[in-house]
Tab-separated table of C-alpha atoms in Angstrom:
chain	number	residue	atom	x	y	z
A	27	MET	CA	0.170	-0.114	0.144
A	28	ALA	CA	1.263	3.220	-0.914
A	29	ASP	CA	1.427	6.253	1.492
A	30	THR	CA	0.917	9.907	0.244
A	31	THR	CA	4.187	9.983	-0.882
A	32	GLY	CA	3.806	7.570	-3.811
A	33	HIS	CA	6.244	5.540	-1.642
A	34	PRO	CA	5.555	1.848	-0.677
A	35	ALA	CA	4.698	1.557	2.833
A	36	ASP	CA	7.959	0.813	4.748
A	37	THR	CA	7.977	-2.272	6.688
A	38	GLN	CA	10.554	-1.112	9.184
A	39	VAL	CA	9.607	0.785	12.231
A	40	PRO	CA	11.203	4.096	11.713
A	41	ASP	CA	13.093	5.743	14.794
A	42	PRO	CA	11.197	7.203	16.327
A	43	PRO	CA	7.806	4.947	16.198
A	44	LEU	CA	4.893	6.483	14.007
A	45	ARG	CA	2.159	7.694	16.418
A	46	LYS	CA	-1.109	6.621	15.705
A	47	ALA	CA	-2.755	9.096	13.836
A	48	SER	CA	-5.912	10.158	16.046
A	49	TRP	CA	-8.202	13.109	15.662
A	50	ARG	CA	-7.459	14.206	19.615
A	51	HIS	CA	-4.355	15.522	17.517
A	52	ILE	CA	-5.673	17.845	14.890
A	53	GLY	CA	-5.139	21.375	15.732
A	54	PRO	CA	-2.737	22.902	13.151
A	55	GLY	CA	-4.456	21.774	9.996
A	56	ILE	CA	-7.702	23.345	11.290
A	57	VAL	CA	-5.558	26.739	11.981
A	58	VAL	CA	-4.318	26.945	8.187
A	59	ALA	CA	-8.123	25.585	6.904
A	60	ALA	CA	-9.408	28.976	8.531
A	61	THR	CA	-6.851	31.632	7.606
A	62	GLY	CA	-6.736	29.895	4.007
A	63	VAL	CA	-10.348	30.489	2.896
A	64	GLY	CA	-10.894	34.307	3.532
A	65	ALA	CA	-14.200	36.272	1.959
A	66	GLY	CA	-12.162	36.661	-1.209
A	67	ASP	CA	-12.592	33.045	-1.417
A	68	LEU	CA	-16.006	32.568	-0.679
A	69	VAL	CA	-17.283	35.216	-3.143
A	70	ALA	CA	-14.952	33.712	-5.782
A	71	THR	CA	-17.177	30.296	-5.183
A	72	LEU	CA	-20.197	32.180	-5.260
A	73	ILE	CA	-19.589	34.464	-8.586
A	74	ALA	CA	-18.741	30.686	-10.040
A	75	GLY	CA	-22.113	29.060	-8.665
A	76	SER	CA	-23.979	32.672	-10.015
A	77	ASN	CA	-22.641	32.037	-13.264
A	78	PHE	CA	-22.126	28.353	-14.270
A	79	GLY	CA	-24.203	26.672	-11.627
A	80	TYR	CA	-22.756	23.380	-10.585
A	81	THR	CA	-20.452	23.073	-13.560
A	82	LEU	CA	-17.611	23.704	-12.259
A	83	LEU	CA	-17.924	22.240	-8.602
A	84	TRP	CA	-15.043	19.746	-9.498
A	85	ALA	CA	-12.935	22.451	-9.907
A	86	ALA	CA	-12.822	23.495	-6.252
A	87	VAL	CA	-12.652	19.717	-5.411
A	88	VAL	CA	-9.499	19.565	-7.389
A	89	GLY	CA	-8.412	22.873	-5.884
A	90	CYS	CA	-8.725	21.008	-2.490
A	91	LEU	CA	-6.530	18.190	-3.566
A	92	VAL	CA	-3.564	20.527	-5.145
A	93	LYS	CA	-3.675	22.485	-1.605
A	94	ILE	CA	-3.392	18.845	0.429
A	95	SER	CA	-0.472	18.002	-1.467
A	96	LEU	CA	1.663	21.306	-0.809
A	97	ALA	CA	0.302	21.496	3.035
A	98	GLU	CA	1.454	17.932	2.997
A	99	ALA	CA	4.667	18.636	1.236
A	100	ALA	CA	5.774	21.557	3.678
A	101	GLY	CA	4.831	19.735	6.907
A	102	ARG	CA	7.149	16.342	5.507
A	103	TRP	CA	10.087	19.072	4.896
A	104	HIS	CA	9.708	20.075	9.030
A	105	LEU	CA	8.910	16.638	10.387
A	106	SER	CA	11.439	14.575	8.106
A	107	THR	CA	14.068	17.158	8.107
A	108	GLY	CA	13.773	18.968	11.814
A	109	ARG	CA	14.790	22.309	9.564
A	110	THR	CA	12.154	24.782	8.844
A	111	LEU	CA	11.123	25.767	5.463
A	112	PHE	CA	12.860	28.804	5.434
A	113	ASP	CA	16.185	26.729	6.470
A	114	GLY	CA	15.061	24.541	3.433
A	115	TRP	CA	14.925	28.066	1.020
A	116	ALA	CA	17.904	29.504	2.163
A	117	SER	CA	19.893	26.153	0.993
A	118	LEU	CA	18.801	27.019	-2.603
A	119	GLY	CA	20.644	30.062	-2.458
A	120	ARG	CA	20.419	33.768	-1.416
A	121	TRP	CA	18.141	34.947	-3.941
A	122	THR	CA	15.063	33.161	-1.812
A	123	GLY	CA	15.832	35.279	1.112
A	124	TRP	CA	15.894	38.220	-1.099
A	125	PHE	CA	12.549	37.146	-2.762
A	126	PHE	CA	10.926	36.858	0.755
A	127	GLY	CA	12.090	39.695	2.240
A	128	VAL	CA	10.480	42.025	-0.421
A	129	TYR	CA	7.260	39.943	-0.543
A	130	ALA	CA	6.868	39.691	3.199
A	131	VAL	CA	7.122	43.538	3.631
A	132	VAL	CA	5.355	44.670	0.266
A	133	TRP	CA	2.554	42.180	0.835
A	134	GLY	CA	1.994	42.620	4.594
A	135	PHE	CA	1.714	46.022	4.375
A	136	VAL	CA	-1.099	45.635	1.580
A	137	TYR	CA	-2.802	42.694	3.035
A	138	GLY	CA	-2.938	44.158	6.229
A	139	ALA	CA	-5.285	46.892	5.319
A	140	ALA	CA	-7.444	44.144	3.082
A	141	ALA	CA	-7.506	42.459	6.069
A	142	MET	CA	-9.308	44.543	8.089
A	143	SER	CA	-11.073	46.077	5.816
A	144	SER	CA	-12.572	42.427	5.275
A	145	SER	CA	-13.573	41.836	8.868
A	146	ALA	CA	-14.742	45.060	9.524
A	147	LEU	CA	-17.699	44.826	6.392
A	148	PRO	CA	-19.824	42.278	8.338
A	149	LEU	CA	-19.266	44.341	11.894
A	150	GLN	CA	-20.533	47.515	10.375
A	151	ALA	CA	-23.555	45.779	8.436
A	152	LEU	CA	-24.654	44.032	11.754
A	153	PHE	CA	-23.740	47.289	14.041
A	154	PRO	CA	-24.231	50.512	11.280
A	155	HIS	CA	-24.553	52.785	14.087
A	156	VAL	CA	-22.003	52.124	15.896
A	157	MET	CA	-18.767	53.534	13.893
A	158	ASP	CA	-18.060	53.978	10.736
A	159	LEU	CA	-15.947	51.093	8.487
A	160	THR	CA	-12.814	52.416	8.701
A	161	TRP	CA	-12.691	52.392	12.369
A	162	TRP	CA	-14.244	49.088	12.650
A	163	GLY	CA	-10.931	47.749	10.629
A	164	VAL	CA	-8.769	49.842	12.365
A	165	ALA	CA	-10.323	48.167	15.940
A	166	CYS	CA	-9.963	44.379	13.882
A	167	GLY	CA	-6.597	45.495	13.403
A	168	LEU	CA	-5.899	46.077	16.797
A	169	VAL	CA	-7.961	43.202	18.558
A	170	GLY	CA	-5.796	40.329	16.255
A	171	LEU	CA	-2.428	42.558	17.360
A	172	VAL	CA	-3.036	42.078	21.257
A	173	PHE	CA	-4.262	38.888	20.603
A	174	VAL	CA	-1.620	37.125	18.933
A	175	TRP	CA	0.719	39.458	20.875
A	176	PHE	CA	-0.006	38.483	24.062
A	177	ASN	CA	-1.206	34.589	23.358
A	178	GLN	CA	1.188	31.748	22.029
A	179	TYR	CA	0.109	28.887	19.673
A	180	ALA	CA	-2.036	26.365	22.163
A	181	VAL	CA	-4.715	29.289	22.866
A	182	PHE	CA	-4.298	30.950	19.473
A	183	GLU	CA	-5.302	27.223	17.601
A	184	LYS	CA	-8.323	26.904	20.484
A	185	VAL	CA	-9.650	30.225	19.310
A	186	MET	CA	-9.519	29.436	15.718
A	187	THR	CA	-11.046	25.979	16.096
A	188	VAL	CA	-14.073	27.621	17.972
A	189	LEU	CA	-14.330	30.011	14.793
A	190	VAL	CA	-14.096	27.492	12.057
A	191	GLY	CA	-16.808	25.540	14.013
A	192	VAL	CA	-19.182	28.975	13.442
A	193	MET	CA	-17.910	29.374	10.180
A	194	PHE	CA	-18.888	25.698	9.617
A	195	VAL	CA	-22.294	25.500	10.556
A	196	VAL	CA	-23.301	29.230	9.157
A	197	THR	CA	-22.241	27.558	5.647
A	198	VAL	CA	-23.609	24.255	5.864
A	199	TYR	CA	-26.817	26.009	7.268
A	200	LEU	CA	-27.175	28.509	4.092
A	201	ALA	CA	-26.189	25.187	2.164
A	202	ILE	CA	-29.278	23.135	3.205
A	203	ARG	CA	-31.241	26.406	3.311
A	204	VAL	CA	-31.378	26.848	-0.068
A	205	THR	CA	-32.098	22.870	-1.003
A	206	PRO	CA	-28.894	22.532	-3.363
A	207	HIS	CA	-30.133	19.970	-6.552
A	208	LEU	CA	-28.226	16.726	-5.369
A	209	GLY	CA	-28.285	15.402	-8.754
A	210	ASP	CA	-27.154	18.219	-10.537
A	211	ALA	CA	-24.207	18.754	-8.050
A	212	VAL	CA	-23.121	15.256	-8.556
A	213	ALA	CA	-23.251	15.972	-12.158
A	214	GLY	CA	-20.938	18.718	-11.490
A	215	LEU	CA	-18.459	16.373	-10.478
A	216	VAL	CA	-17.741	15.569	-13.807
A	217	PRO	CA	-15.035	17.809	-15.368
A	218	VAL	CA	-16.544	20.059	-17.866
A	219	LEU	CA	-15.442	23.569	-18.925
A	220	PRO	CA	-18.150	26.141	-18.745
A	221	ASP	CA	-19.061	27.102	-22.432
A	222	GLU	CA	-17.501	31.196	-22.552
A	223	LYS	CA	-14.327	32.956	-23.680
A	224	ASP	CA	-11.446	32.651	-21.324
A	225	SER	CA	-13.096	29.316	-19.564
A	226	VAL	CA	-10.042	27.794	-18.814
A	227	LEU	CA	-8.020	30.446	-17.244
A	228	ASN	CA	-11.345	31.184	-15.260
A	229	THR	CA	-11.780	27.516	-14.234
A	230	LEU	CA	-7.689	27.286	-13.600
A	231	GLY	CA	-8.550	30.695	-10.827
A	232	LEU	CA	-10.712	29.176	-9.214
A	233	ILE	CA	-8.740	25.815	-8.397
A	234	GLY	CA	-5.307	28.171	-7.478
A	235	GLY	CA	-7.779	30.034	-5.343
A	236	VAL	CA	-9.264	27.721	-3.196
A	237	GLY	CA	-8.084	27.949	0.530
A	238	GLY	CA	-4.673	29.110	0.747
A	239	THR	CA	-1.234	31.489	-0.209
A	240	ILE	CA	1.469	31.908	2.039
A	241	THR	CA	-0.168	30.547	4.950
A	242	LEU	CA	0.191	27.166	2.823
A	243	SER	CA	3.664	27.622	3.796
A	244	ALA	CA	3.168	28.340	7.619
A	245	TYR	CA	1.504	25.239	7.702
A	246	GLY	CA	4.917	23.356	8.868
A	247	TYR	CA	5.300	26.212	11.225
A	248	TRP	CA	2.096	25.792	13.051
A	249	VAL	CA	2.886	21.791	12.822
A	250	ASN	CA	6.312	22.556	15.086
A	251	ALA	CA	4.377	25.138	17.195
A	252	LYS	CA	2.350	22.055	17.986
A	253	GLY	CA	4.904	20.556	19.605
A	254	TRP	CA	5.512	18.139	16.193
A	255	THR	CA	9.550	17.906	15.698
A	256	ASP	CA	9.983	14.492	14.308
A	257	THR	CA	8.779	11.840	11.871
A	258	GLY	CA	6.924	10.082	14.725
A	259	TRP	CA	4.320	12.812	14.246
A	260	MET	CA	4.324	11.823	10.037
A	261	LYS	CA	1.372	10.141	10.082
A	262	VAL	CA	-0.823	12.279	12.684
A	263	MET	CA	0.143	15.274	10.525
A	264	ARG	CA	-0.934	13.466	7.330
A	265	LEU	CA	-4.526	13.170	9.003
A	266	ASP	CA	-4.840	16.755	10.136
A	267	ASN	CA	-3.803	17.655	6.427
A	268	ARG	CA	-6.859	15.742	5.085
A	269	ILE	CA	-9.287	16.857	7.454
A	270	ALA	CA	-7.730	20.410	7.523
A	271	TYR	CA	-8.764	20.628	3.664
A	272	ALA	CA	-12.043	18.628	3.906
A	273	THR	CA	-13.393	21.118	5.450
A	274	THR	CA	-12.078	23.805	3.203
A	275	GLY	CA	-13.853	21.625	0.482
A	276	ILE	CA	-17.117	22.212	2.438
A	277	PHE	CA	-17.235	25.413	2.943
A	278	VAL	CA	-16.518	26.126	-0.736
A	279	MET	CA	-18.966	23.112	-1.932
A	280	ALA	CA	-21.590	24.710	0.560
A	281	MET	CA	-20.605	28.800	-1.025
A	282	LEU	CA	-21.148	27.261	-4.834
A	283	PHE	CA	-24.397	25.542	-3.833
A	284	VAL	CA	-25.640	28.974	-2.615
A	285	GLY	CA	-24.026	30.606	-5.553
A	286	ALA	CA	-26.383	27.818	-7.858
A	287	GLU	CA	-29.294	27.927	-6.382
A	288	LEU	CA	-29.894	31.351	-4.874
A	289	LEU	CA	-27.700	33.475	-7.385
A	290	HIS	CA	-27.510	31.699	-10.380
A	291	SER	CA	-31.582	30.598	-10.935
A	292	ALA	CA	-32.655	34.406	-10.286
A	293	ASN	CA	-29.832	35.364	-12.244
A	294	VAL	CA	-28.350	37.694	-9.644
A	295	ALA	CA	-24.810	38.965	-10.663
A	296	LEU	CA	-22.386	39.562	-7.430
A	297	ALA	CA	-20.086	42.338	-7.041
A	298	SER	CA	-16.554	41.168	-6.945
A	299	GLY	CA	-14.862	41.585	-3.672
A	300	ASP	CA	-15.537	41.354	0.039
A	301	LYS	CA	-18.612	43.975	-0.574
A	302	GLY	CA	-20.547	40.753	-2.682
A	303	LEU	CA	-21.233	39.132	0.666
A	304	ILE	CA	-22.718	41.982	1.714
A	305	GLN	CA	-24.970	41.750	-1.314
A	306	LEU	CA	-25.300	38.579	-0.835
A	307	GLY	CA	-26.694	39.327	3.086
A	308	ASP	CA	-29.277	41.844	1.415
A	309	ILE	CA	-30.807	38.990	-0.789
A	310	LEU	CA	-30.859	36.671	1.712
A	311	GLU	CA	-32.289	39.015	4.126
A	312	GLN	CA	-35.432	39.583	1.277
A	313	GLU	CA	-35.320	35.371	0.521
A	314	TYR	CA	-34.946	34.662	3.860
A	315	GLY	CA	-35.722	37.164	6.560
A	316	PRO	CA	-33.462	39.087	9.040
A	317	ALA	CA	-32.112	36.249	11.208
A	318	THR	CA	-30.921	34.475	8.414
A	319	ALA	CA	-29.274	37.062	7.137
A	320	LYS	CA	-27.303	38.079	10.391
A	321	PHE	CA	-25.929	34.363	10.686
A	322	PHE	CA	-24.616	34.580	7.439
A	323	LEU	CA	-22.880	37.946	8.788
A	324	ILE	CA	-21.601	36.186	11.870
A	325	GLY	CA	-20.256	33.737	9.660
A	326	PHE	CA	-18.428	35.978	7.157
A	327	PHE	CA	-16.985	37.918	10.093
A	328	ALA	CA	-15.800	34.127	11.384
A	329	THR	CA	-14.610	33.776	7.812
A	330	SER	CA	-12.354	37.370	7.987
A	331	PHE	CA	-11.456	37.415	11.236
A	332	THR	CA	-9.261	33.754	11.142
A	333	SER	CA	-7.611	35.023	8.230
A	334	LEU	CA	-6.665	38.396	9.616
A	335	ILE	CA	-4.904	36.614	13.082
A	336	GLY	CA	-4.044	33.351	11.073
A	337	VAL	CA	-1.720	35.777	8.898
A	338	TRP	CA	-1.003	37.958	11.931
A	339	HIS	CA	0.502	34.755	13.954
A	340	GLY	CA	1.522	32.464	11.118
A	341	VAL	CA	3.303	35.229	8.553
A	342	SER	CA	4.893	36.514	11.706
A	343	LEU	CA	6.062	33.499	12.856
A	344	MET	CA	7.907	32.922	9.187
A	345	PHE	CA	9.206	36.474	9.345
A	346	ALA	CA	11.190	35.442	12.876
A	347	ASP	CA	12.400	32.581	11.196
A	348	PHE	CA	13.949	34.459	8.327
A	349	VAL	CA	15.403	37.009	10.799
A	350	ALA	CA	16.712	33.823	12.257
A	351	ARG	CA	18.386	32.403	9.635
A	352	LEU	CA	19.969	35.424	8.376
A	353	ARG	CA	21.537	35.698	12.134
A	354	ALA	CA	22.450	32.366	11.941
A	355	GLY	CA	23.996	32.798	8.910
A	356	ARG	CA	26.388	35.411	10.446
A	357	THR	CA	27.031	33.170	13.439
A	358	GLN	CA	28.450	29.750	12.893
A	359	ALA	CA	27.760	28.066	16.543
A	360	ALA	CA	24.671	29.578	16.560
A	361	GLY	CA	23.388	28.315	12.652
A	362	GLU	CA	22.469	24.732	13.856
A	363	GLU	CA	20.059	25.916	16.954
A	364	ALA	CA	18.737	28.949	15.076
A	365	VAL	CA	16.854	26.662	11.951
A	366	THR	CA	15.315	23.996	13.234
A	367	GLY	CA	11.661	23.195	14.283
A	368	GLU	CA	12.525	22.580	17.975
A	369	ALA	CA	13.028	26.092	18.235
A	370	VAL	CA	9.716	26.665	16.925
A	371	ALA	CA	8.291	24.033	19.170
A	372	SER	CA	9.620	26.033	22.066
A	373	GLY	CA	7.407	28.972	21.886
A	374	ALA	CA	10.746	31.334	21.252
A	375	ARG	CA	9.851	32.469	18.058
A	376	GLU	CA	6.406	33.685	19.350
A	377	ARG	CA	8.377	35.618	22.101
A	378	SER	CA	11.093	37.213	19.905
A	379	TRP	CA	11.219	40.844	18.486
A	380	PRO	CA	10.988	40.103	15.030
A	381	PHE	CA	7.978	38.184	15.579
A	382	ARG	CA	6.602	41.335	17.251
A	383	ALA	CA	8.086	43.965	14.730
A	384	TYR	CA	5.912	42.116	11.938
A	385	LEU	CA	3.195	42.381	13.465
A	386	LEU	CA	3.215	45.986	14.433
A	387	TRP	CA	4.176	46.072	10.669
A	388	LEU	CA	0.689	44.141	9.472
A	389	THR	CA	-1.007	46.446	11.660
A	390	PHE	CA	-0.076	49.762	12.212
A	391	PRO	CA	1.199	51.145	8.385
A	392	PRO	CA	-1.867	49.791	7.290
A	393	ILE	CA	-3.899	51.672	8.892
A	394	VAL	CA	-2.750	54.440	7.205
A	395	LEU	CA	-4.180	53.096	3.721
A	396	LEU	CA	-7.204	52.723	5.634
A	397	PHE	CA	-8.043	56.438	5.578
A	398	GLN	CA	-5.701	57.357	2.873
A	399	GLY	CA	-6.544	54.402	0.472
A	400	GLN	CA	-4.043	52.059	-1.144
A	401	PRO	CA	-1.098	53.227	-3.632
A	402	PHE	CA	-1.529	52.250	-7.318
A	403	ARG	CA	1.866	51.232	-7.796
A	404	LEU	CA	2.030	49.048	-4.363
A	405	VAL	CA	-0.935	47.418	-5.297
A	406	ILE	CA	0.448	46.364	-8.474
A	407	LEU	CA	3.476	45.373	-7.130
A	408	TYR	CA	1.653	43.408	-4.275
A	409	GLY	CA	-0.641	41.657	-7.432
A	410	VAL	CA	2.543	40.389	-8.484
A	411	LEU	CA	4.482	39.446	-5.795
A	412	GLY	CA	1.180	37.372	-4.615
A	413	ALA	CA	1.179	35.283	-7.930
A	414	ALA	CA	4.515	34.678	-8.086
A	415	PHE	CA	4.880	32.952	-4.410
A	416	MET	CA	2.533	29.882	-5.315
A	417	PRO	CA	4.759	28.800	-7.954
A	418	PHE	CA	7.873	29.329	-6.032
A	419	LEU	CA	6.584	27.433	-3.098
A	420	ALA	CA	5.650	24.539	-5.309
A	421	LEU	CA	9.019	24.822	-7.395
A	422	THR	CA	10.876	24.834	-4.327
A	423	LEU	CA	9.065	22.119	-2.534
A	424	VAL	CA	9.506	19.510	-5.262
A	425	TRP	CA	13.600	21.011	-5.273
A	426	LEU	CA	13.740	20.029	-1.830
A	427	LEU	CA	12.177	17.092	-1.509
A	428	ASN	CA	14.043	15.134	-4.625
A	429	SER	CA	17.041	15.972	-3.230
A	430	ALA	CA	19.549	15.059	-0.660
A	431	ARG	CA	18.757	17.621	1.473
A	432	THR	CA	15.577	15.442	2.256
A	433	PRO	CA	15.952	11.392	4.128
A	434	ARG	CA	15.726	9.297	1.275
A	435	HIS	CA	12.412	7.484	2.846
A	436	TRP	CA	10.896	10.612	3.107
A	437	ARG	CA	11.515	12.250	-0.299
A	438	ASN	CA	9.147	12.476	-2.773
A	439	GLY	CA	7.244	9.713	-4.496
A	440	PRO	CA	6.104	9.803	-7.935
A	441	LEU	CA	2.523	10.790	-6.419
A	442	SER	CA	3.458	13.528	-5.213
A	443	ASN	CA	5.879	14.790	-7.485
A	444	ALA	CA	2.483	14.897	-10.276
A	445	MET	CA	0.942	16.917	-7.724
A	446	LEU	CA	3.611	18.917	-6.580
A	447	ALA	CA	4.233	19.598	-10.297
A	448	VAL	CA	0.356	20.150	-11.218
A	449	ALA	CA	0.204	22.695	-8.737
A	450	GLY	CA	3.653	24.702	-9.474
A	451	LEU	CA	2.203	24.627	-13.454
A	452	LEU	CA	-1.022	25.758	-12.318
A	453	PHE	CA	0.160	28.468	-10.164
A	454	LEU	CA	2.508	29.628	-13.224
A	455	VAL	CA	0.055	29.874	-15.506
A	456	LEU	CA	-2.201	32.326	-12.914
A	457	CYS	CA	1.487	34.093	-12.119
A	458	VAL	CA	1.751	35.026	-15.802
A	459	LYS	CA	-2.020	35.975	-16.604
A	460	GLN	CA	-1.700	38.076	-13.090
A	461	VAL	CA	1.526	39.788	-14.532
A	462	TRP	CA	-0.512	39.906	-18.291
A	463	ASP	CA	-3.432	41.413	-16.636
A	464	GLN	CA	-1.953	44.451	-14.780
A	465	PRO	CA	-2.155	48.252	-16.036
A	466	TRP	CA	1.790	48.611	-16.449
A	467	SER	CA	1.053	51.453	-18.990
A	468	GLU	CA	-0.703	53.101	-15.889
A	469	PHE	CA	2.481	52.224	-13.841
A	470	PHE	CA	5.582	54.386	-15.635
């Protein structure tokens, strides 16, 4: 029997022994699923449902399978080598550090404002006379900052789990409420492209947009923060990862059901961006009453705020490791301790000044953008760097997990290589499209 790497099951007992996969251990997967599925993913899925009905349900499922492969590869690197992903990237050359450093600065600046605005929208809709959207955004950013600053991974995971529970209940309730046609849904699992212009690129965009960007690479860090630091946790990590993206799949399919039944049948066009969810709330109120609309807005907030605090914690953890690796490069004696998963598991990264400095970067400079608007050129760079990150992640994981940097037994097998190659090609196509679509004539 083959495992998820494509290797035959090993007949020898590894050292340390593999722990039995159990539901009671899961946690990092819930965190990565909650962080990866943001309001933008829900809107994209709703629009796909409203435009094409159930036709692209298969694409949402494929998107989940692709992300399972990427997250599993990141987790396997951390557990099989005892080293962090950034240490692996650094072994490929200094260019990886330059790419990540520029990406983290530009992406964090723009994403911080977007995450605060997304979390603020449902709060303003729920409490319209308390304060305006900008101040709700500021409040969300500050609450996220304080929460992550004063709590370490264990508390963070518990809060994320509660919010995921809210997301799950709301999305499943809505999917049931609109009374989906299960026969059409099953037919939607057959790969078919919509009959329209750019249908291939639109379908690839839906596959690539299901659940996560940089947060996928943070999965290995959350695995370490949980206390999983060696190959004994490999089975547990794989179960955790599969549960995560099964949950993601349920979220996405539920919203596609809503789009197909509530919007497609009524020929309603939904606005792109987070405001499309506010529009959906208005439609739900008209169809099912204010209670259902408010219930949806609570789920909308849970979806947005989990993405906010997930990035505040996960990407700050990666940035702290990035700085630790730079410092280790200058001091050889400290190098081994600085780049191990054990350092993440100890909680030292979450108390470090680089972790907290990046937290501040995600919070305070973006608040300025909430009041002044996002600078045009910076938004273009944000789009280009964001599009480039996923092919960077997929292709570097292929490189790392097929080399002597990874113990032989835990290197990629044919299945993992095939899935990562598909992911790399998919995201490379989407990256080229994103770069091509930028208004470069207005940039210069």
